mmCIF file of C-alpha atoms and ligand atoms in Angstrom:
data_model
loop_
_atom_site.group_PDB
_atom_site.id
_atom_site.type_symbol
_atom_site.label_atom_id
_atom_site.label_comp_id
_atom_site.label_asym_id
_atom_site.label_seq_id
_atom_site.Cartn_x
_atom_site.Cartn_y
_atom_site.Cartn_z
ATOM 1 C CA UNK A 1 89.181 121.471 129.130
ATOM 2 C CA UNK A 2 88.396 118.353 130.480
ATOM 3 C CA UNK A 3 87.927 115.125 128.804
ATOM 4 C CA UNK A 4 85.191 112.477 129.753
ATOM 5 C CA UNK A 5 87.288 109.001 128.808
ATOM 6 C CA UNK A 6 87.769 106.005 130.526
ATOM 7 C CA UNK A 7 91.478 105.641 131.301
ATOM 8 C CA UNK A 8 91.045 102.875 134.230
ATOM 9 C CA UNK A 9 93.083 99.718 133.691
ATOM 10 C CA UNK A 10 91.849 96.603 134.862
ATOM 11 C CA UNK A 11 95.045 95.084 135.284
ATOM 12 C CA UNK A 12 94.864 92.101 137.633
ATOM 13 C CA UNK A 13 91.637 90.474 139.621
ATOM 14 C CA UNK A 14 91.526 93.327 142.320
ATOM 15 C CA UNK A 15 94.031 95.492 140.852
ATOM 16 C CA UNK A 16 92.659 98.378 139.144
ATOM 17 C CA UNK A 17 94.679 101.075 137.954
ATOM 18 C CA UNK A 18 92.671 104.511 137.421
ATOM 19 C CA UNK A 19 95.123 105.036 134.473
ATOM 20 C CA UNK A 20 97.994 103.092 132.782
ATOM 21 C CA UNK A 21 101.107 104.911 134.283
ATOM 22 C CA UNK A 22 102.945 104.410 136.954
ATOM 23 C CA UNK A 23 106.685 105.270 138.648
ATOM 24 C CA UNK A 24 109.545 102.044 137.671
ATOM 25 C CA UNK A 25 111.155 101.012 140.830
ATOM 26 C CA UNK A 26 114.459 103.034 142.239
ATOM 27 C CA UNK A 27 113.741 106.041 140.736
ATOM 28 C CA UNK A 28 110.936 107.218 142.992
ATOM 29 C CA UNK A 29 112.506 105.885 146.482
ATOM 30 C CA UNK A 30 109.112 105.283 148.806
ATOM 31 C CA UNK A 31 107.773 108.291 147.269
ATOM 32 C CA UNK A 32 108.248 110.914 149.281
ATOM 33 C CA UNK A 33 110.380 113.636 147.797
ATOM 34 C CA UNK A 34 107.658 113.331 144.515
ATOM 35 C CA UNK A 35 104.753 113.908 147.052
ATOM 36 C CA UNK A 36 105.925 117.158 148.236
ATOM 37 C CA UNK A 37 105.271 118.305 144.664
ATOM 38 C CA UNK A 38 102.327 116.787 143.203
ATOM 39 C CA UNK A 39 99.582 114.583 144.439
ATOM 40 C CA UNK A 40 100.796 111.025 144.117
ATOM 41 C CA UNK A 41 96.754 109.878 144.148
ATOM 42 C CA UNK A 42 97.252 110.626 140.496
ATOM 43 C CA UNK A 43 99.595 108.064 139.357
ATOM 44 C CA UNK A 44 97.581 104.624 138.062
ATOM 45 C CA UNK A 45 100.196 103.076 140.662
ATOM 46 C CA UNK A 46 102.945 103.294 142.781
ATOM 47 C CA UNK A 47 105.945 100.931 142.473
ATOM 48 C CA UNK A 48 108.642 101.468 145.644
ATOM 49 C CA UNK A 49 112.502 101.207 145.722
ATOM 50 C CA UNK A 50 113.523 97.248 145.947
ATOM 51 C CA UNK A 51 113.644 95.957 149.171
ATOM 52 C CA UNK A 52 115.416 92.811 150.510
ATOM 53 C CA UNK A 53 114.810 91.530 153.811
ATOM 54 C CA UNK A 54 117.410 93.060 155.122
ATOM 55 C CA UNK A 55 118.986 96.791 154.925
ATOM 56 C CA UNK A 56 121.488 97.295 152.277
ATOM 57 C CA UNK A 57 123.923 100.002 151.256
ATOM 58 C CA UNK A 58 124.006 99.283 148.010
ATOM 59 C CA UNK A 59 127.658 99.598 145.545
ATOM 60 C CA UNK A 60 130.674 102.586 146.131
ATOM 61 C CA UNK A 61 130.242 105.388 144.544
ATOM 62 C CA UNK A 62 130.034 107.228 141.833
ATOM 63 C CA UNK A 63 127.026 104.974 140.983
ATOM 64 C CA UNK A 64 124.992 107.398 138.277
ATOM 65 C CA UNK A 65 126.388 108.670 135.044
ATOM 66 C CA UNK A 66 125.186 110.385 132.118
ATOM 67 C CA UNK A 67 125.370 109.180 128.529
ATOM 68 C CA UNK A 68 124.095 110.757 125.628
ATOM 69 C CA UNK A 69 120.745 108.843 125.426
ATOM 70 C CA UNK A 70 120.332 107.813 129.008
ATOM 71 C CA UNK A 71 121.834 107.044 132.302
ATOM 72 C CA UNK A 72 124.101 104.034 133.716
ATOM 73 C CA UNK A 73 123.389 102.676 137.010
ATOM 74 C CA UNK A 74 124.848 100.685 139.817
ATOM 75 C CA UNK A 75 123.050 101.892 142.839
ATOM 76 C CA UNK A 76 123.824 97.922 143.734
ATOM 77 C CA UNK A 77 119.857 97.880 145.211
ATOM 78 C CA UNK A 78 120.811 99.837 148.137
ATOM 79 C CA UNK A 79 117.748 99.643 150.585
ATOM 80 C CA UNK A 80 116.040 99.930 153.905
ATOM 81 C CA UNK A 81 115.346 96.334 153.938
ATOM 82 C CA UNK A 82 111.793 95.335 154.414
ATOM 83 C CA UNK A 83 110.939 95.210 158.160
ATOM 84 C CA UNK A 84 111.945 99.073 157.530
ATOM 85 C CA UNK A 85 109.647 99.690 155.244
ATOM 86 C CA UNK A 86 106.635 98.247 157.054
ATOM 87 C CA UNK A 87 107.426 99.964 159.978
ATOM 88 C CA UNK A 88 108.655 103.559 158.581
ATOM 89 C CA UNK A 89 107.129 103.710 154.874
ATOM 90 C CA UNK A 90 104.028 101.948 154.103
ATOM 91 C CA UNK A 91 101.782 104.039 156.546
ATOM 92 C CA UNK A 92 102.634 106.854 154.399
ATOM 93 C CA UNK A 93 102.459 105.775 151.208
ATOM 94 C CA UNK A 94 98.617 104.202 151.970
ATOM 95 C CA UNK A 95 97.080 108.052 152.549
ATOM 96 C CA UNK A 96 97.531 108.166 148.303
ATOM 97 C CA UNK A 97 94.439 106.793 146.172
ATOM 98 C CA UNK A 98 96.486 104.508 144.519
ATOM 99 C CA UNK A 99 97.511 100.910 144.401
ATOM 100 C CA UNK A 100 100.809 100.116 146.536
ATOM 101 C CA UNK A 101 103.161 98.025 144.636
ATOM 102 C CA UNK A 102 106.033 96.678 146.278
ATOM 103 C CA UNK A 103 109.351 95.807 144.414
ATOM 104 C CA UNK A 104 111.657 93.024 146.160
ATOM 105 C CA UNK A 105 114.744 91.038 145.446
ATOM 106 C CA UNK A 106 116.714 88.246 146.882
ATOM 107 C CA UNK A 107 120.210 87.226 146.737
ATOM 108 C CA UNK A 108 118.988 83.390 147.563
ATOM 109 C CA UNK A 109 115.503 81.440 147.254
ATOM 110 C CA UNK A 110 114.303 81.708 150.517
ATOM 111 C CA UNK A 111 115.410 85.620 151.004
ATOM 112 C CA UNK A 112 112.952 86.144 147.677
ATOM 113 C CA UNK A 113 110.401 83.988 149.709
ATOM 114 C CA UNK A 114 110.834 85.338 153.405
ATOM 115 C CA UNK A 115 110.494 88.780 151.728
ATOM 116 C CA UNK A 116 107.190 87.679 149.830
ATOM 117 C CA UNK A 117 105.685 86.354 153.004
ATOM 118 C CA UNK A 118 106.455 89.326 155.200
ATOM 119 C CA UNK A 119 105.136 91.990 152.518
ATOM 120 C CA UNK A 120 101.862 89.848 151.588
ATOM 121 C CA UNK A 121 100.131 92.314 154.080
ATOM 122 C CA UNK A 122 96.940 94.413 154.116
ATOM 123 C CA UNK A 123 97.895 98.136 152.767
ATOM 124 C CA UNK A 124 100.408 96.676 149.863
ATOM 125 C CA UNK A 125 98.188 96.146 146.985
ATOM 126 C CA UNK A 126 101.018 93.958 144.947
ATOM 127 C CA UNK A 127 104.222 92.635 144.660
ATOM 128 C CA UNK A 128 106.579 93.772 141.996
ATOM 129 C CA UNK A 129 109.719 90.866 141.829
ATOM 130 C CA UNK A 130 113.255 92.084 140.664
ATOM 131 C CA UNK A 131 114.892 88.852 139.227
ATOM 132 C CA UNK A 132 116.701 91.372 136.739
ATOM 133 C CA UNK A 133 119.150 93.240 138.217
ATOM 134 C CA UNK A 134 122.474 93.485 136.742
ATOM 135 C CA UNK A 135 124.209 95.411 139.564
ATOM 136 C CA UNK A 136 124.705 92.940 142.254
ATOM 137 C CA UNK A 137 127.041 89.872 142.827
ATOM 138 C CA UNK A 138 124.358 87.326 143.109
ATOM 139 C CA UNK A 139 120.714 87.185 143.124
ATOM 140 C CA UNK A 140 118.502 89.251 140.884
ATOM 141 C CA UNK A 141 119.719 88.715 137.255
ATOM 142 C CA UNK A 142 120.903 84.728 137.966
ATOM 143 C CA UNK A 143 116.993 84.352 138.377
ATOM 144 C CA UNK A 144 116.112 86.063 135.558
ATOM 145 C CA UNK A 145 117.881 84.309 132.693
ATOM 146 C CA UNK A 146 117.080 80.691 132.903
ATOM 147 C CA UNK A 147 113.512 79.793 132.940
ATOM 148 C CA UNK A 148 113.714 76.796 134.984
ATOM 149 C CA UNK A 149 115.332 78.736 137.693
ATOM 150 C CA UNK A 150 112.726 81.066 136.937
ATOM 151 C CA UNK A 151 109.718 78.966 137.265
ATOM 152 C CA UNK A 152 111.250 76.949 140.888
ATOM 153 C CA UNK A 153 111.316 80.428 142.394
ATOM 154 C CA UNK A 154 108.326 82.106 141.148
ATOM 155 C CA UNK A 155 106.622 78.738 142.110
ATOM 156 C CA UNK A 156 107.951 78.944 145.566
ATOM 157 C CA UNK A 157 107.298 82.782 146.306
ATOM 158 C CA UNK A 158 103.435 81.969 144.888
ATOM 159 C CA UNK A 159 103.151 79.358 147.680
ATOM 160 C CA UNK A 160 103.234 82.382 150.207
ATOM 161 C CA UNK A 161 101.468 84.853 149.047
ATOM 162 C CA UNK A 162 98.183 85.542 147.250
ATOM 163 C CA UNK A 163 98.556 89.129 146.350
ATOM 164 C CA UNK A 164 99.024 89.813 142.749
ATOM 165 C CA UNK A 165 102.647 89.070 141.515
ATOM 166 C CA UNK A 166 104.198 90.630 139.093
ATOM 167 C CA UNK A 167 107.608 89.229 137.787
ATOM 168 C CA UNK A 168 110.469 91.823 136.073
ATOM 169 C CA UNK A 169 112.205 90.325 133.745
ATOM 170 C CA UNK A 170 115.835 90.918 132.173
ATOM 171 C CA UNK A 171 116.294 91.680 128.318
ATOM 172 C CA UNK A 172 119.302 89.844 128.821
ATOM 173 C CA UNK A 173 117.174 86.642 129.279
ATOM 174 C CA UNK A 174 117.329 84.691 125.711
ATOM 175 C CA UNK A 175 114.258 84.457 124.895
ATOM 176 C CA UNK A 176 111.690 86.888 126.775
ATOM 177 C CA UNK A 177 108.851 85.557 125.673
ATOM 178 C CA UNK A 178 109.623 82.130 127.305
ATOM 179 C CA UNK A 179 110.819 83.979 130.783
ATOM 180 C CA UNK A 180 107.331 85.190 130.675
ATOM 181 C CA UNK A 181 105.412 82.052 129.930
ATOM 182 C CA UNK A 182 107.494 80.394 132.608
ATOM 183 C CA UNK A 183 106.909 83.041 134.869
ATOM 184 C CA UNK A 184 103.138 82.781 134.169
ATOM 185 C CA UNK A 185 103.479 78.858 134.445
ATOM 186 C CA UNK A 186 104.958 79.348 137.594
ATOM 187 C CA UNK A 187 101.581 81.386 138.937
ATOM 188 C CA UNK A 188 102.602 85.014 138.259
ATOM 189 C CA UNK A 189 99.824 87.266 137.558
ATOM 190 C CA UNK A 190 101.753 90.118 135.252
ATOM 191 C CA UNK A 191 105.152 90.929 133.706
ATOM 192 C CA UNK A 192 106.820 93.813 133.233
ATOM 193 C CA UNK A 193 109.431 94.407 130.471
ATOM 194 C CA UNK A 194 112.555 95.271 131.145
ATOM 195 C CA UNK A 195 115.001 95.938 133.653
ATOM 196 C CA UNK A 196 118.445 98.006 132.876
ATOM 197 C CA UNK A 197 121.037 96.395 130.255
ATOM 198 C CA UNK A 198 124.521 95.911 131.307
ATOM 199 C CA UNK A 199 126.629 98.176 130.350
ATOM 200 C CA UNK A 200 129.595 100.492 131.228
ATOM 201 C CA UNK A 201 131.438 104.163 130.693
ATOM 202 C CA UNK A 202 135.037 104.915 131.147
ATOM 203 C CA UNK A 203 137.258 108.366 132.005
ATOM 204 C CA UNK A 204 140.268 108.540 129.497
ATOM 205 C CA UNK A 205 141.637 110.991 131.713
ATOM 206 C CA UNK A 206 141.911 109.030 134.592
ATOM 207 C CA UNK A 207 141.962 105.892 132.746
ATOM 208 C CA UNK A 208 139.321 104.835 135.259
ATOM 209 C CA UNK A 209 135.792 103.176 134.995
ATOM 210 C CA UNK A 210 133.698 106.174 136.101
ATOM 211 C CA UNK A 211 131.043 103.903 138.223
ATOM 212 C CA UNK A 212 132.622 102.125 141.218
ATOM 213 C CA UNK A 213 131.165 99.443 140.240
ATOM 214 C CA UNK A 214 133.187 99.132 136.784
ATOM 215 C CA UNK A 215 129.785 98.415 135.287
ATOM 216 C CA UNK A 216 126.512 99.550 135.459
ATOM 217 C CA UNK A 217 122.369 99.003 133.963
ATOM 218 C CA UNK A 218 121.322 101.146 131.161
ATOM 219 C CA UNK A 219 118.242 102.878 130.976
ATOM 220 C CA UNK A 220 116.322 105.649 129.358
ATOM 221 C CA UNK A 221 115.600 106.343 125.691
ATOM 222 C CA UNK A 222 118.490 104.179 124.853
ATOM 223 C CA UNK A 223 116.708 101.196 125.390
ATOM 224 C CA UNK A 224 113.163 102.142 124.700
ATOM 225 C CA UNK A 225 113.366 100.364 121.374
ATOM 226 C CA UNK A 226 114.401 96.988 123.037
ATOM 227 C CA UNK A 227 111.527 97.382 125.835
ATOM 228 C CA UNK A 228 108.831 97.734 123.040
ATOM 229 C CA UNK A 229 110.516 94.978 121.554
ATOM 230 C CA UNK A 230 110.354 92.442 124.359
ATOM 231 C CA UNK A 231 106.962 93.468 125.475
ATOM 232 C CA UNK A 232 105.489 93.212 122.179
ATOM 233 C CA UNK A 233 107.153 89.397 121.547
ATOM 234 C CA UNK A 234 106.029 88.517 125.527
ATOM 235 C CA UNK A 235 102.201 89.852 125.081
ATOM 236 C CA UNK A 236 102.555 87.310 122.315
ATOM 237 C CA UNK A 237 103.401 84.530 124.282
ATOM 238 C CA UNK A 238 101.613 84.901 127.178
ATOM 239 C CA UNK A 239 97.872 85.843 128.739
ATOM 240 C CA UNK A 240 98.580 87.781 131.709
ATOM 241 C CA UNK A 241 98.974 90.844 131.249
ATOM 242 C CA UNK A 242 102.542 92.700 130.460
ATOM 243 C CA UNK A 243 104.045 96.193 131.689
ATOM 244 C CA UNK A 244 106.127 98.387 129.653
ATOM 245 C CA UNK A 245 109.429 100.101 131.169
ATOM 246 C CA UNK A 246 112.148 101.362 128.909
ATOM 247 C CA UNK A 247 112.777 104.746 127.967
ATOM 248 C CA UNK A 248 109.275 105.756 128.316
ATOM 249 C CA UNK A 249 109.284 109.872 128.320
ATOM 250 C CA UNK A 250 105.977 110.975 127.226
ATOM 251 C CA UNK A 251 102.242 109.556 126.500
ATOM 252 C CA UNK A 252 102.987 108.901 122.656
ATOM 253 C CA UNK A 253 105.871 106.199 124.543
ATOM 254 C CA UNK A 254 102.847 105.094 126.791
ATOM 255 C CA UNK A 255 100.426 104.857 123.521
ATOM 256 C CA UNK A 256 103.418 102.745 121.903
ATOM 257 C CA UNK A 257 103.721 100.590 124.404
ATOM 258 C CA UNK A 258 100.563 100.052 124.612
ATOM 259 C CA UNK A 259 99.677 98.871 121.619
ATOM 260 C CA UNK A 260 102.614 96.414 121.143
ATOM 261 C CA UNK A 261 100.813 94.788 123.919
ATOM 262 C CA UNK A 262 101.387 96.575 127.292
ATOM 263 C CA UNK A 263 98.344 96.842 129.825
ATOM 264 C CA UNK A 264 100.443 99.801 131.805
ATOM 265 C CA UNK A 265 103.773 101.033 132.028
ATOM 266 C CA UNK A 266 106.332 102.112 134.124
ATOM 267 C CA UNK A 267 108.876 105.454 134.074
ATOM 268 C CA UNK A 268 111.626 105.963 135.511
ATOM 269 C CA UNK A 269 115.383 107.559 134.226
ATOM 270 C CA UNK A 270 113.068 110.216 132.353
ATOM 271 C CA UNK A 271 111.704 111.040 135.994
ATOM 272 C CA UNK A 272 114.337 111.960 137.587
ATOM 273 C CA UNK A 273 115.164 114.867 135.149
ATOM 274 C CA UNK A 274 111.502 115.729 135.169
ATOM 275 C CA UNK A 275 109.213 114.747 137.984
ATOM 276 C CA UNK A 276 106.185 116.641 136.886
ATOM 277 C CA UNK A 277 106.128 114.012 134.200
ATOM 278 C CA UNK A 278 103.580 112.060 135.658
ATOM 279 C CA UNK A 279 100.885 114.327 135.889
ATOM 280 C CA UNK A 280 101.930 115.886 132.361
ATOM 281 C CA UNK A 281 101.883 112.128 130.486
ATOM 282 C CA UNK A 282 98.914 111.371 132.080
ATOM 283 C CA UNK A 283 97.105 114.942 131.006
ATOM 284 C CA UNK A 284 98.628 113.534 127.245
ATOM 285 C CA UNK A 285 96.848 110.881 127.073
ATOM 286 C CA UNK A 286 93.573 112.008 127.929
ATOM 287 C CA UNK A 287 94.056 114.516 125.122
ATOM 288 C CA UNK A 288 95.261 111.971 122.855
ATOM 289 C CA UNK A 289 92.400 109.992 123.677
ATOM 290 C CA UNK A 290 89.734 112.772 122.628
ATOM 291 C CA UNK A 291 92.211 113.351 119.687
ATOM 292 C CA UNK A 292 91.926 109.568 118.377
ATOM 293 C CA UNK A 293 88.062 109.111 119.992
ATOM 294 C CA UNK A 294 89.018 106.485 122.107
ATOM 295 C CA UNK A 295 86.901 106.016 124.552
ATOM 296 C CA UNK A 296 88.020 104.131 126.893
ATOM 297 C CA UNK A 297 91.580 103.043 127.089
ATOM 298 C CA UNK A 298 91.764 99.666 127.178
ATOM 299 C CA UNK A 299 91.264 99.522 123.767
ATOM 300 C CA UNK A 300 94.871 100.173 122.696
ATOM 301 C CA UNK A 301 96.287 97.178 124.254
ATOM 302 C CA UNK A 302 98.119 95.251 121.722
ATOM 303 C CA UNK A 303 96.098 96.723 118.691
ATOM 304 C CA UNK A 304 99.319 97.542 116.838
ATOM 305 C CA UNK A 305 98.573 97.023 112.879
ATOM 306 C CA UNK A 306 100.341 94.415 111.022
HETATM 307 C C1 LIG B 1 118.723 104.700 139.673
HETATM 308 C C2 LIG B 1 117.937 103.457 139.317
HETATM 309 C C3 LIG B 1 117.592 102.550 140.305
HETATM 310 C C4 LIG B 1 116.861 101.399 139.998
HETATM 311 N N1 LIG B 1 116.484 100.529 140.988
HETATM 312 C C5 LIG B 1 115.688 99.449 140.697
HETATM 313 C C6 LIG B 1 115.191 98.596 141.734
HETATM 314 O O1 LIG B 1 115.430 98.810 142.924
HETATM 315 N N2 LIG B 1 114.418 97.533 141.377
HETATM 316 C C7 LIG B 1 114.087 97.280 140.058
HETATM 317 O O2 LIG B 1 113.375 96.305 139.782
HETATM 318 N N3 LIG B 1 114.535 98.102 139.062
HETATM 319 C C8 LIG B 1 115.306 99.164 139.358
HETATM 320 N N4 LIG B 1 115.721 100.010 138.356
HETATM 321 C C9 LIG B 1 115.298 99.758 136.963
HETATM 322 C C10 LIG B 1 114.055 100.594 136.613
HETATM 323 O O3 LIG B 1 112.977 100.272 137.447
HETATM 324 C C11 LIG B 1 113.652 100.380 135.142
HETATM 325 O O4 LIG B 1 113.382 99.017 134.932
HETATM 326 C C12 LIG B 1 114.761 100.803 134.171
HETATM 327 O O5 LIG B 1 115.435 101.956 134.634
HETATM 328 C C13 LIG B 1 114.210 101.067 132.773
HETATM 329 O O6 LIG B 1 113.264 102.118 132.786
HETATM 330 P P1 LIG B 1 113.641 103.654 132.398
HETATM 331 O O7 LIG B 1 114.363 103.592 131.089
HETATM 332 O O8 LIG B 1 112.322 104.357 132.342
HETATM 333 O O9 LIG B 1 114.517 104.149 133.495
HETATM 334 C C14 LIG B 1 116.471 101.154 138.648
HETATM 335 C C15 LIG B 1 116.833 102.085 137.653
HETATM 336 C C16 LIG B 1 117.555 103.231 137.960
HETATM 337 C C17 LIG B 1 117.912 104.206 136.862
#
């Protein structure tokens, strides 16, 4: 049966997300193996595979492995680069109903600022930036752990571009909640909560590390507890808004990260097992919605009871 409730997000000026749920970046490529089986117009956004400016193959393999409660990573942010994706990608991912968030990294300043510039372009409804990536030699995670690093470069990608920006930060940073307010200082419009956390798996048969990399990012329900953690002491600190993305695998995740203070979230390890996720979380929380009388979903955001 369906439910009459309101699950539209108002999540920036001129952002509006029908719904709080959206794809985490590297999970869902550009989005077109998902869109061959379900309509991606459904998703409150979608959030593409990082892009630098220029094409990048990423770390040797194997660069995915298993652990009990989630995977390790060290794809190393391998990418078309992002003339590529103007020219090959964005056309198709405009046809969906759905905001177009772009994810982007640098391994310098100006490569973080060159990229900002060239994606600030009509068809890409926001900018997603990575300064939290643990899997490559420099760039990403530097960014993301000192917030006067943080604030110079946020400052300097704002200068070029007025789409919304959202800065990802690392749970690795100190103290979150003053990444965010530096980030927000610095002119970003949103926040999302977390990246992967380093970490690593060995073979005792071979005696070898089993990523190439040696190490890797953690993600999935592992770290779910951390993410609600870190978005609930950001939304604290800060009043732009805050994503979720952790080990979110179902809408009673999205409901929990929602009220420790998250305006939408992001999924992605839990996605790649199951891809019809999206639809099915979304589905849950209109049902939880007409469960709990909520009317319209905005107001779960940060109502957690103390
Ligand atoms: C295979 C893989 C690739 C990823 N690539 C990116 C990326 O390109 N940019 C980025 O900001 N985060 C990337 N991430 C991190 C995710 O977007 C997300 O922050 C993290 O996995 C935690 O969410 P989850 O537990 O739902 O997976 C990647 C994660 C995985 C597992």
């Amino acid at each position: 049966m369906e439910i009459a409730v309101d699950t539209t997000i108002k999540l920036i000026q001129g952002l509006e997300l029908k719904n709080p749920v959206m794809n985490a970046s590297g999970t869902f490529a550009y989005g077109e193996e998902c869109s061959e089986i379900f309509d991606l117009s459904i998703m409150g956004g979608i959030i593409t595979k990082g892009l630098s400016l220029l094409p990048n193959k990423g770390n040797p393999p194997p660069r995915i492995v298993e652990t009990p409660c989630g995977l390790i990573n060290a794809i190393g942010l391998e990418n078309i680069g992002v003339d590529a994706f103007l020219k090959d990608k964005l056309q198709f991912l405009m046809q969906f109903k759905t905001p177009i968030i772009v994810n982007f990294f640098g391994s310098y300043e100006e490569e973080y600022v060159e990229c900002a510039r060239r994606l600030s372009i009509e068809g890409v409804a926001a900018l997603e930036m990575n300064v939290s990536c643990p899997n490559i030699k420099s760039g990403g995670i530097q960014f993301g752990t000192d917030p006067h690093t943080l604030y110079a470069l946020v400052r300097k990608v704002r200068d070029v571009t007025t789409k919304p920006l959202i800065v990802k930060l690392s749970p690795l940073a100190g103290d979150i909640a003053e990444m965010a307010f530096s980030a927000q200082d610095a002119g970003a419009d949103a926040i999302t909560c977390i990246n992967t956390i380093p970490a690593m798996a060995i073979d005792e048969e071979t005696w070898r590390p089993t990523l190439g990399n040696i190490t890797g990012g953690l993600s999935g329900p592992a770290i779910k507890p951390i993410a609600l953690r870190t978005v609930w002491e950001a939304s604290h600190k800060v009043d732009i808004p805050v994503i979720g993305c952790g080990g979110i695998s179902s809408s009673a995740d999205v409901i929990q990260f929602m009220l420790a203070g998250a305006s939408a979230v992001e999924i992605g390890s839990f996605s790649l097992r199951e891809p019809f996720c999206f639809p099915d979380i979304i589905n849950g929380l209109t049902q939880y919605m007409g469960r709990h009388s909520i009317d319209t979903i905005q107001d779960v955001i940060g109502r957690l009871k103390l």
